[in-house]
């Protein structure tokens, strides 16, 4: 018998999920793609051939080894991870953010971060039915340790996320201010070091000092965004609990095989990161010369700038084939702000030329 009314999403999907806007990714076909902080350089031909061999030899009829010991050993060696701490792998660091939040999301749990911050801290908190509390940065985007301490005292967050360098502002917070937050936090502190290769600074060596610290990294910004591999490093008692949230085979055979083949040559990615840092400084200097444009110092692979009319600049760049991110409206501190990924020298030249045209009207 045919039913008169079939079940609809409205009848079963959670109200808070229906009220959410999905994470939007702008179509980028044929564009100079400077919206997602990717590494613009591909891999050299000889390394691609090694990847082809690694893929050809992968056992895709088998589930992956969830422990991935060879990959973890390689990460330890190539990413200077300290001995005596455990590693958790994720399908991108996005997945690890969600795992950490799910693990702490007791009824009434609070997830805290200085804001503006990476959007997935809030999104994952909502999905896990935890409350997200953003503590505004100072207007110069520095970490307001006083406000963070007061907010932590009042709201007792299960986890505090601090991105180091921060996305979308690009700056590194003062190390002493971050330490004050870690020392005063009533729970776990995740230092999200997605952009650490562009900053040369890290809290990894301070894990021993702070038992409630978890350092989160990703290979995405280093040049492997398409692979989806993130990792967290912390004391084993934290990793053991968070690991229970992980799906049984979250990092596939191909991701493991390809990551291993590339990490054997990690210097290729490190050299690309060094080239991006040089380009960042050049682009910063060029943009700073433009009247009416405020460019903020960045230790990441992107630049944040304030213009008189962000939407007009965004649309003007789009019309000229350059895709950037318009952050206006996402946070009061990001009024009229755009974010540009640092591209190759030729992409940056196109960006600058298009930007000058747009400004000339
Ligand atoms: N953390 C920060 C601060 C980010 O900016 C991003 C990506 N934009 C991520 C984590 C997630 O990266 P992925 O899932 O690619 O590892």
mmCIF file of C-alpha atoms and ligand atoms in Angstrom:
data_model
loop_
_atom_site.group_PDB
_atom_site.id
_atom_site.type_symbol
_atom_site.label_atom_id
_atom_site.label_comp_id
_atom_site.label_asym_id
_atom_site.label_seq_id
_atom_site.Cartn_x
_atom_site.Cartn_y
_atom_site.Cartn_z
ATOM 1 C CA UNK A 1 0.000 0.000 0.000
ATOM 2 C CA UNK A 2 1.293 3.447 -0.890
ATOM 3 C CA UNK A 3 1.468 5.811 2.033
ATOM 4 C CA UNK A 4 -0.168 9.178 1.777
ATOM 5 C CA UNK A 5 2.781 11.057 3.232
ATOM 6 C CA UNK A 6 6.385 9.881 3.111
ATOM 7 C CA UNK A 7 8.765 10.767 5.925
ATOM 8 C CA UNK A 8 10.444 14.125 5.384
ATOM 9 C CA UNK A 9 13.751 15.470 6.715
ATOM 10 C CA UNK A 10 11.735 17.934 8.803
ATOM 11 C CA UNK A 11 10.202 15.074 10.718
ATOM 12 C CA UNK A 12 13.464 13.437 11.759
ATOM 13 C CA UNK A 13 16.501 15.689 11.240
ATOM 14 C CA UNK A 14 17.575 17.636 14.350
ATOM 15 C CA UNK A 15 16.401 21.272 14.370
ATOM 16 C CA UNK A 16 19.911 22.536 15.111
ATOM 17 C CA UNK A 17 21.265 20.648 12.078
ATOM 18 C CA UNK A 18 18.500 21.988 9.830
ATOM 19 C CA UNK A 19 19.335 25.509 11.003
ATOM 20 C CA UNK A 20 23.014 25.095 10.036
ATOM 21 C CA UNK A 21 24.548 26.392 6.845
ATOM 22 C CA UNK A 22 26.766 23.736 5.231
ATOM 23 C CA UNK A 23 30.524 24.431 4.947
ATOM 24 C CA UNK A 24 30.563 26.139 1.562
ATOM 25 C CA UNK A 25 33.212 25.525 -1.044
ATOM 26 C CA UNK A 26 33.082 27.928 -3.983
ATOM 27 C CA UNK A 27 33.394 26.306 -7.445
ATOM 28 C CA UNK A 28 36.955 26.909 -8.649
ATOM 29 C CA UNK A 29 37.113 25.320 -12.101
ATOM 30 C CA UNK A 30 39.533 27.316 -14.258
ATOM 31 C CA UNK A 31 40.193 29.898 -11.544
ATOM 32 C CA UNK A 32 43.380 31.033 -9.850
ATOM 33 C CA UNK A 33 42.452 29.267 -6.640
ATOM 34 C CA UNK A 34 43.563 31.272 -3.632
ATOM 35 C CA UNK A 35 40.698 30.582 -1.237
ATOM 36 C CA UNK A 36 41.643 27.459 0.706
ATOM 37 C CA UNK A 37 45.267 27.774 1.849
ATOM 38 C CA UNK A 38 46.491 24.990 -0.392
ATOM 39 C CA UNK A 39 50.095 24.583 -1.490
ATOM 40 C CA UNK A 40 50.070 25.693 -5.157
ATOM 41 C CA UNK A 41 53.017 23.516 -6.178
ATOM 42 C CA UNK A 42 52.455 20.023 -7.496
ATOM 43 C CA UNK A 43 54.876 17.184 -6.835
ATOM 44 C CA UNK A 44 57.860 16.583 -9.119
ATOM 45 C CA UNK A 45 57.487 13.865 -11.785
ATOM 46 C CA UNK A 46 59.931 11.431 -10.160
ATOM 47 C CA UNK A 47 57.987 11.577 -6.895
ATOM 48 C CA UNK A 48 54.679 11.061 -8.699
ATOM 49 C CA UNK A 49 56.156 7.912 -10.185
ATOM 50 C CA UNK A 50 57.062 6.682 -6.729
ATOM 51 C CA UNK A 51 53.492 7.364 -5.656
ATOM 52 C CA UNK A 52 52.227 5.353 -8.623
ATOM 53 C CA UNK A 53 54.371 2.420 -7.494
ATOM 54 C CA UNK A 54 53.171 2.795 -3.892
ATOM 55 C CA UNK A 55 49.550 2.811 -5.043
ATOM 56 C CA UNK A 56 50.097 -0.163 -7.353
ATOM 57 C CA UNK A 57 51.473 -2.172 -4.442
ATOM 58 C CA UNK A 58 48.770 -1.219 -1.956
ATOM 59 C CA UNK A 59 46.474 -3.991 -0.730
ATOM 60 C CA UNK A 60 43.127 -2.393 -1.323
ATOM 61 C CA UNK A 61 41.268 -5.661 -0.850
ATOM 62 C CA UNK A 62 42.200 -5.398 2.845
ATOM 63 C CA UNK A 63 41.076 -2.936 5.455
ATOM 64 C CA UNK A 64 43.843 -0.564 6.468
ATOM 65 C CA UNK A 65 45.911 -1.204 9.572
ATOM 66 C CA UNK A 66 44.277 1.198 12.033
ATOM 67 C CA UNK A 67 47.517 1.442 14.028
ATOM 68 C CA UNK A 68 49.508 2.439 10.902
ATOM 69 C CA UNK A 69 52.838 1.859 12.686
ATOM 70 C CA UNK A 70 55.050 2.523 9.658
ATOM 71 C CA UNK A 71 53.322 5.809 8.898
ATOM 72 C CA UNK A 72 53.481 6.914 12.518
ATOM 73 C CA UNK A 73 57.191 6.066 12.694
ATOM 74 C CA UNK A 74 57.795 8.113 9.567
ATOM 75 C CA UNK A 75 55.839 11.058 10.969
ATOM 76 C CA UNK A 76 57.917 10.900 14.145
ATOM 77 C CA UNK A 77 61.114 10.983 12.149
ATOM 78 C CA UNK A 78 60.222 13.601 9.535
ATOM 79 C CA UNK A 79 58.112 15.927 11.668
ATOM 80 C CA UNK A 80 60.377 15.979 14.724
ATOM 81 C CA UNK A 81 57.812 14.489 17.065
ATOM 82 C CA UNK A 82 59.023 13.964 20.622
ATOM 83 C CA UNK A 83 59.450 10.430 21.970
ATOM 84 C CA UNK A 84 57.138 9.184 24.675
ATOM 85 C CA UNK A 85 53.877 10.584 23.288
ATOM 86 C CA UNK A 86 51.170 8.871 21.315
ATOM 87 C CA UNK A 87 49.937 9.758 17.842
ATOM 88 C CA UNK A 88 46.354 9.697 16.609
ATOM 89 C CA UNK A 89 45.678 9.829 12.866
ATOM 90 C CA UNK A 90 42.651 11.415 11.258
ATOM 91 C CA UNK A 91 41.014 11.844 7.884
ATOM 92 C CA UNK A 92 42.335 15.414 7.858
ATOM 93 C CA UNK A 93 42.748 17.310 11.100
ATOM 94 C CA UNK A 94 39.054 18.207 10.695
ATOM 95 C CA UNK A 95 38.212 14.676 11.765
ATOM 96 C CA UNK A 96 40.451 14.910 14.822
ATOM 97 C CA UNK A 97 38.782 18.184 15.855
ATOM 98 C CA UNK A 98 35.427 16.393 15.676
ATOM 99 C CA UNK A 99 36.781 13.390 17.608
ATOM 100 C CA UNK A 100 38.209 15.522 20.411
ATOM 101 C CA UNK A 101 34.962 17.446 20.738
ATOM 102 C CA UNK A 102 32.813 14.295 20.703
ATOM 103 C CA UNK A 103 35.009 12.807 23.405
ATOM 104 C CA UNK A 104 34.547 15.771 25.771
ATOM 105 C CA UNK A 105 30.908 16.503 24.867
ATOM 106 C CA UNK A 106 29.239 15.536 28.114
ATOM 107 C CA UNK A 107 25.820 17.139 28.608
ATOM 108 C CA UNK A 108 26.415 20.876 29.082
ATOM 109 C CA UNK A 109 30.036 20.720 27.837
ATOM 110 C CA UNK A 110 31.652 23.906 26.562
ATOM 111 C CA UNK A 111 34.136 24.160 23.685
ATOM 112 C CA UNK A 112 36.107 27.417 23.688
ATOM 113 C CA UNK A 113 38.371 29.236 21.257
ATOM 114 C CA UNK A 114 39.612 32.763 20.757
ATOM 115 C CA UNK A 115 37.691 34.218 17.806
ATOM 116 C CA UNK A 116 37.752 34.771 14.892
ATOM 117 C CA UNK A 117 38.811 31.140 14.615
ATOM 118 C CA UNK A 118 38.695 28.203 12.237
ATOM 119 C CA UNK A 119 35.005 27.545 11.520
ATOM 120 C CA UNK A 120 35.082 23.831 12.282
ATOM 121 C CA UNK A 121 35.578 24.320 16.026
ATOM 122 C CA UNK A 122 32.095 25.826 16.241
ATOM 123 C CA UNK A 123 30.589 23.480 13.664
ATOM 124 C CA UNK A 124 31.889 20.320 15.352
ATOM 125 C CA UNK A 125 30.730 21.614 18.738
ATOM 126 C CA UNK A 126 27.202 22.101 17.414
ATOM 127 C CA UNK A 127 27.200 18.641 15.832
ATOM 128 C CA UNK A 128 28.251 17.112 19.157
ATOM 129 C CA UNK A 129 25.628 19.128 21.065
ATOM 130 C CA UNK A 130 28.302 21.023 22.968
ATOM 131 C CA UNK A 131 28.162 24.779 23.441
ATOM 132 C CA UNK A 132 30.743 26.809 21.545
ATOM 133 C CA UNK A 133 32.034 29.904 23.346
ATOM 134 C CA UNK A 134 34.182 32.304 21.324
ATOM 135 C CA UNK A 135 36.358 34.788 23.206
ATOM 136 C CA UNK A 136 37.185 37.761 20.965
ATOM 137 C CA UNK A 137 40.802 38.520 20.186
ATOM 138 C CA UNK A 138 42.035 42.052 20.781
ATOM 139 C CA UNK A 139 41.466 44.378 17.786
ATOM 140 C CA UNK A 140 45.098 43.820 16.706
ATOM 141 C CA UNK A 141 44.308 40.060 16.695
ATOM 142 C CA UNK A 142 46.515 39.335 19.690
ATOM 143 C CA UNK A 143 45.339 36.774 22.241
ATOM 144 C CA UNK A 144 43.527 38.477 25.089
ATOM 145 C CA UNK A 145 44.829 36.174 27.837
ATOM 146 C CA UNK A 146 42.962 38.077 30.549
ATOM 147 C CA UNK A 147 39.592 37.547 28.831
ATOM 148 C CA UNK A 148 40.435 33.916 28.047
ATOM 149 C CA UNK A 149 41.283 33.250 31.691
ATOM 150 C CA UNK A 150 38.096 34.938 32.884
ATOM 151 C CA UNK A 151 35.980 33.020 30.339
ATOM 152 C CA UNK A 152 37.608 29.703 31.249
ATOM 153 C CA UNK A 153 37.034 30.385 34.938
ATOM 154 C CA UNK A 154 33.374 31.102 34.320
ATOM 155 C CA UNK A 155 32.484 28.496 31.660
ATOM 156 C CA UNK A 156 34.896 25.623 32.486
ATOM 157 C CA UNK A 157 35.453 24.417 28.883
ATOM 158 C CA UNK A 158 36.227 20.736 28.356
ATOM 159 C CA UNK A 159 38.502 21.757 25.496
ATOM 160 C CA UNK A 160 40.053 25.017 24.330
ATOM 161 C CA UNK A 161 41.288 25.300 20.742
ATOM 162 C CA UNK A 162 44.122 27.711 19.973
ATOM 163 C CA UNK A 163 45.324 27.845 16.375
ATOM 164 C CA UNK A 164 49.036 28.680 16.183
ATOM 165 C CA UNK A 165 49.295 30.531 13.734
ATOM 166 C CA UNK A 166 45.646 31.495 13.791
ATOM 167 C CA UNK A 167 43.242 31.113 10.877
ATOM 168 C CA UNK A 168 41.913 33.470 9.524
ATOM 169 C CA UNK A 169 44.105 36.196 11.026
ATOM 170 C CA UNK A 170 47.472 34.598 10.153
ATOM 171 C CA UNK A 171 49.346 35.759 13.248
ATOM 172 C CA UNK A 172 51.142 33.746 15.901
ATOM 173 C CA UNK A 173 49.884 34.488 19.388
ATOM 174 C CA UNK A 174 52.348 35.507 22.050
ATOM 175 C CA UNK A 175 53.862 32.308 23.445
ATOM 176 C CA UNK A 176 53.641 33.431 27.077
ATOM 177 C CA UNK A 177 49.940 34.274 26.629
ATOM 178 C CA UNK A 178 49.286 30.793 25.185
ATOM 179 C CA UNK A 179 51.152 29.244 28.134
ATOM 180 C CA UNK A 180 48.946 31.140 30.574
ATOM 181 C CA UNK A 181 45.885 29.706 28.831
ATOM 182 C CA UNK A 182 47.271 26.148 28.950
ATOM 183 C CA UNK A 183 48.216 26.506 32.608
ATOM 184 C CA UNK A 184 44.811 27.875 33.623
ATOM 185 C CA UNK A 185 42.645 25.627 31.422
ATOM 186 C CA UNK A 186 40.339 23.298 33.355
ATOM 187 C CA UNK A 187 40.529 20.681 30.592
ATOM 188 C CA UNK A 188 42.334 19.835 27.390
ATOM 189 C CA UNK A 189 44.028 22.505 25.247
ATOM 190 C CA UNK A 190 44.436 21.754 21.542
ATOM 191 C CA UNK A 191 47.216 23.740 19.897
ATOM 192 C CA UNK A 192 46.176 23.573 16.261
ATOM 193 C CA UNK A 193 49.388 23.878 14.291
ATOM 194 C CA UNK A 194 47.907 23.453 10.802
ATOM 195 C CA UNK A 195 50.226 26.231 9.535
ATOM 196 C CA UNK A 196 53.324 25.547 11.617
ATOM 197 C CA UNK A 197 55.616 24.915 8.631
ATOM 198 C CA UNK A 198 55.156 28.520 7.585
ATOM 199 C CA UNK A 199 55.865 29.847 11.068
ATOM 200 C CA UNK A 200 58.769 27.744 12.264
ATOM 201 C CA UNK A 201 57.321 27.826 15.787
ATOM 202 C CA UNK A 202 55.633 25.003 17.629
ATOM 203 C CA UNK A 203 54.433 23.804 20.999
ATOM 204 C CA UNK A 204 55.417 20.225 20.168
ATOM 205 C CA UNK A 205 58.512 20.389 22.375
ATOM 206 C CA UNK A 206 56.409 21.612 25.313
ATOM 207 C CA UNK A 207 54.206 18.516 25.557
ATOM 208 C CA UNK A 208 56.334 17.310 28.453
ATOM 209 C CA UNK A 209 55.635 20.484 30.432
ATOM 210 C CA UNK A 210 51.888 20.458 29.928
ATOM 211 C CA UNK A 211 50.037 17.176 30.489
ATOM 212 C CA UNK A 212 46.756 18.721 29.262
ATOM 213 C CA UNK A 213 48.219 19.758 25.886
ATOM 214 C CA UNK A 214 47.432 18.103 22.557
ATOM 215 C CA UNK A 215 49.254 19.322 19.456
ATOM 216 C CA UNK A 216 47.256 18.979 16.248
ATOM 217 C CA UNK A 217 48.861 19.024 12.802
ATOM 218 C CA UNK A 218 47.913 18.313 9.216
ATOM 219 C CA UNK A 219 49.706 17.471 6.004
ATOM 220 C CA UNK A 220 47.134 19.534 4.093
ATOM 221 C CA UNK A 221 48.914 22.888 4.109
ATOM 222 C CA UNK A 222 52.235 21.223 3.470
ATOM 223 C CA UNK A 223 51.013 20.156 0.041
ATOM 224 C CA UNK A 224 48.773 17.146 0.577
ATOM 225 C CA UNK A 225 45.320 18.668 1.050
ATOM 226 C CA UNK A 226 43.812 16.085 -1.286
ATOM 227 C CA UNK A 227 45.166 13.198 0.742
ATOM 228 C CA UNK A 228 43.304 14.053 3.963
ATOM 229 C CA UNK A 229 45.747 13.203 6.709
ATOM 230 C CA UNK A 230 45.942 14.911 10.067
ATOM 231 C CA UNK A 231 47.659 13.840 13.278
ATOM 232 C CA UNK A 232 47.494 14.637 16.946
ATOM 233 C CA UNK A 233 50.259 14.162 19.494
ATOM 234 C CA UNK A 234 49.622 14.010 23.238
ATOM 235 C CA UNK A 235 50.172 11.934 26.336
ATOM 236 C CA UNK A 236 48.882 8.401 25.915
ATOM 237 C CA UNK A 237 46.115 8.743 28.513
ATOM 238 C CA UNK A 238 44.443 11.447 26.357
ATOM 239 C CA UNK A 239 45.036 9.706 23.032
ATOM 240 C CA UNK A 240 43.713 6.396 24.395
ATOM 241 C CA UNK A 241 40.343 7.957 25.248
ATOM 242 C CA UNK A 242 39.976 10.079 22.094
ATOM 243 C CA UNK A 243 40.908 7.044 19.990
ATOM 244 C CA UNK A 244 37.679 5.350 21.138
ATOM 245 C CA UNK A 245 35.710 7.904 19.114
ATOM 246 C CA UNK A 246 37.608 7.114 15.917
ATOM 247 C CA UNK A 247 35.878 5.113 13.196
ATOM 248 C CA UNK A 248 37.626 1.729 12.949
ATOM 249 C CA UNK A 249 39.414 2.308 9.624
ATOM 250 C CA UNK A 250 39.408 6.074 9.303
ATOM 251 C CA UNK A 251 42.650 6.432 7.330
ATOM 252 C CA UNK A 252 42.518 4.357 4.162
ATOM 253 C CA UNK A 253 45.114 2.088 2.614
ATOM 254 C CA UNK A 254 45.832 4.523 -0.218
ATOM 255 C CA UNK A 255 46.232 7.508 2.095
ATOM 256 C CA UNK A 256 48.676 5.566 4.229
ATOM 257 C CA UNK A 257 50.651 4.270 1.252
ATOM 258 C CA UNK A 258 50.860 7.646 -0.476
ATOM 259 C CA UNK A 259 51.702 9.542 2.710
ATOM 260 C CA UNK A 260 54.522 7.103 3.432
ATOM 261 C CA UNK A 261 55.940 7.381 -0.077
ATOM 262 C CA UNK A 262 55.919 11.178 0.086
ATOM 263 C CA UNK A 263 57.198 11.504 3.644
ATOM 264 C CA UNK A 264 60.283 9.517 2.631
ATOM 265 C CA UNK A 265 61.012 12.709 0.675
ATOM 266 C CA UNK A 266 59.605 15.233 3.112
ATOM 267 C CA UNK A 267 62.292 17.738 2.136
ATOM 268 C CA UNK A 268 60.429 18.315 -1.164
ATOM 269 C CA UNK A 269 57.459 19.642 0.807
ATOM 270 C CA UNK A 270 59.687 21.585 3.211
ATOM 271 C CA UNK A 271 61.352 23.321 0.266
ATOM 272 C CA UNK A 272 57.975 24.245 -1.198
ATOM 273 C CA UNK A 273 56.943 25.669 2.174
ATOM 274 C CA UNK A 274 60.129 27.748 2.243
ATOM 275 C CA UNK A 275 59.319 29.111 -1.232
ATOM 276 C CA UNK A 276 55.807 29.989 -0.058
ATOM 277 C CA UNK A 277 57.263 31.894 2.903
ATOM 278 C CA UNK A 278 59.458 33.941 0.557
ATOM 279 C CA UNK A 279 56.472 34.677 -1.676
ATOM 280 C CA UNK A 280 54.380 35.632 1.369
ATOM 281 C CA UNK A 281 56.858 38.348 2.278
ATOM 282 C CA UNK A 282 56.988 39.634 -1.290
ATOM 283 C CA UNK A 283 53.191 39.693 -1.632
ATOM 284 C CA UNK A 284 52.888 41.373 1.772
ATOM 285 C CA UNK A 285 55.307 44.137 0.723
ATOM 286 C CA UNK A 286 53.475 44.681 -2.584
ATOM 287 C CA UNK A 287 50.033 44.814 -1.006
ATOM 288 C CA UNK A 288 51.237 47.140 1.722
ATOM 289 C CA UNK A 289 52.223 49.712 -0.861
ATOM 290 C CA UNK A 290 48.613 50.059 -2.042
ATOM 291 C CA UNK A 291 46.831 53.019 -0.498
ATOM 292 C CA UNK A 292 43.650 52.234 1.412
ATOM 293 C CA UNK A 293 44.637 48.578 1.915
ATOM 294 C CA UNK A 294 45.567 47.316 5.362
ATOM 295 C CA UNK A 295 47.554 44.062 5.274
ATOM 296 C CA UNK A 296 48.051 42.139 8.477
ATOM 297 C CA UNK A 297 51.361 40.403 9.245
ATOM 298 C CA UNK A 298 51.118 36.657 8.684
ATOM 299 C CA UNK A 299 53.128 33.640 9.782
ATOM 300 C CA UNK A 300 50.932 31.326 7.718
ATOM 301 C CA UNK A 301 50.525 30.649 3.964
ATOM 302 C CA UNK A 302 47.864 33.316 3.539
ATOM 303 C CA UNK A 303 47.381 37.034 4.054
ATOM 304 C CA UNK A 304 44.462 38.836 5.603
ATOM 305 C CA UNK A 305 43.714 42.317 4.381
ATOM 306 C CA UNK A 306 41.155 45.010 4.940
ATOM 307 C CA UNK A 307 39.836 46.999 1.997
ATOM 308 C CA UNK A 308 37.196 49.722 1.708
ATOM 309 C CA UNK A 309 34.600 47.334 0.194
ATOM 310 C CA UNK A 310 35.352 43.623 0.580
ATOM 311 C CA UNK A 311 32.338 42.355 -1.394
ATOM 312 C CA UNK A 312 33.126 44.598 -4.376
ATOM 313 C CA UNK A 313 36.782 43.517 -4.300
ATOM 314 C CA UNK A 314 35.800 39.836 -3.985
ATOM 315 C CA UNK A 315 33.390 40.064 -6.933
ATOM 316 C CA UNK A 316 35.889 42.080 -9.002
ATOM 317 C CA UNK A 317 38.579 39.455 -8.431
ATOM 318 C CA UNK A 318 36.118 36.665 -9.221
ATOM 319 C CA UNK A 319 35.205 38.360 -12.509
ATOM 320 C CA UNK A 320 38.936 38.364 -13.337
ATOM 321 C CA UNK A 321 39.288 34.654 -12.575
ATOM 322 C CA UNK A 322 40.804 34.938 -9.099
ATOM 323 C CA UNK A 323 39.078 33.166 -6.225
ATOM 324 C CA UNK A 324 39.812 34.439 -2.701
ATOM 325 C CA UNK A 325 37.785 34.370 0.510
ATOM 326 C CA UNK A 326 35.539 37.216 1.603
ATOM 327 C CA UNK A 327 35.377 37.164 5.399
ATOM 328 C CA UNK A 328 33.255 40.264 5.812
ATOM 329 C CA UNK A 329 30.281 39.505 8.032
ATOM 330 C CA UNK A 330 31.800 36.369 9.571
ATOM 331 C CA UNK A 331 33.060 38.165 12.715
ATOM 332 C CA UNK A 332 33.001 41.815 13.863
ATOM 333 C CA UNK A 333 36.820 41.925 13.898
ATOM 334 C CA UNK A 334 36.872 40.907 10.218
ATOM 335 C CA UNK A 335 34.960 43.880 8.945
ATOM 336 C CA UNK A 336 35.736 44.398 5.199
ATOM 337 C CA UNK A 337 38.400 41.688 5.275
ATOM 338 C CA UNK A 338 39.550 39.341 2.511
ATOM 339 C CA UNK A 339 41.888 36.379 2.833
ATOM 340 C CA UNK A 340 44.323 35.403 0.048
ATOM 341 C CA UNK A 341 46.282 32.164 -0.059
ATOM 342 C CA UNK A 342 49.886 32.749 -1.129
ATOM 343 C CA UNK A 343 50.179 31.200 -4.584
ATOM 344 C CA UNK A 344 53.042 30.673 -7.018
ATOM 345 C CA UNK A 345 54.897 33.812 -8.164
ATOM 346 C CA UNK A 346 52.811 33.882 -11.368
ATOM 347 C CA UNK A 347 49.519 33.373 -9.508
ATOM 348 C CA UNK A 348 50.455 36.152 -7.121
ATOM 349 C CA UNK A 349 51.299 38.417 -10.046
ATOM 350 C CA UNK A 350 47.830 37.703 -11.517
ATOM 351 C CA UNK A 351 46.258 38.380 -8.147
ATOM 352 C CA UNK A 352 48.086 41.680 -7.757
ATOM 353 C CA UNK A 353 47.259 42.828 -11.282
ATOM 354 C CA UNK A 354 43.581 41.920 -10.847
ATOM 355 C CA UNK A 355 43.473 43.559 -7.432
ATOM 356 C CA UNK A 356 44.963 46.803 -8.795
ATOM 357 C CA UNK A 357 42.410 46.809 -11.630
ATOM 358 C CA UNK A 358 39.540 46.253 -9.217
ATOM 359 C CA UNK A 359 40.722 49.086 -7.000
ATOM 360 C CA UNK A 360 41.077 51.382 -9.982
ATOM 361 C CA UNK A 361 37.373 50.628 -10.624
HETATM 362 N N1 LIG B 1 42.892 23.764 11.485
HETATM 363 C C1 LIG B 1 42.992 24.959 10.897
HETATM 364 C C2 LIG B 1 43.420 26.130 11.713
HETATM 365 C C3 LIG B 1 42.685 25.107 9.541
HETATM 366 O O1 LIG B 1 42.763 26.310 8.974
HETATM 367 C C4 LIG B 1 42.292 23.965 8.790
HETATM 368 C C5 LIG B 1 41.940 24.021 7.318
HETATM 369 N N2 LIG B 1 41.539 25.184 6.786
HETATM 370 C C6 LIG B 1 42.195 22.752 9.463
HETATM 371 C C7 LIG B 1 42.515 22.676 10.799
HETATM 372 C C8 LIG B 1 41.716 21.501 8.770
HETATM 373 O O2 LIG B 1 42.635 21.004 7.892
HETATM 374 P P1 LIG B 1 42.567 19.513 7.323
HETATM 375 O O3 LIG B 1 41.253 18.915 7.719
HETATM 376 O O4 LIG B 1 42.735 19.664 5.875
HETATM 377 O O5 LIG B 1 43.699 18.791 7.987
#
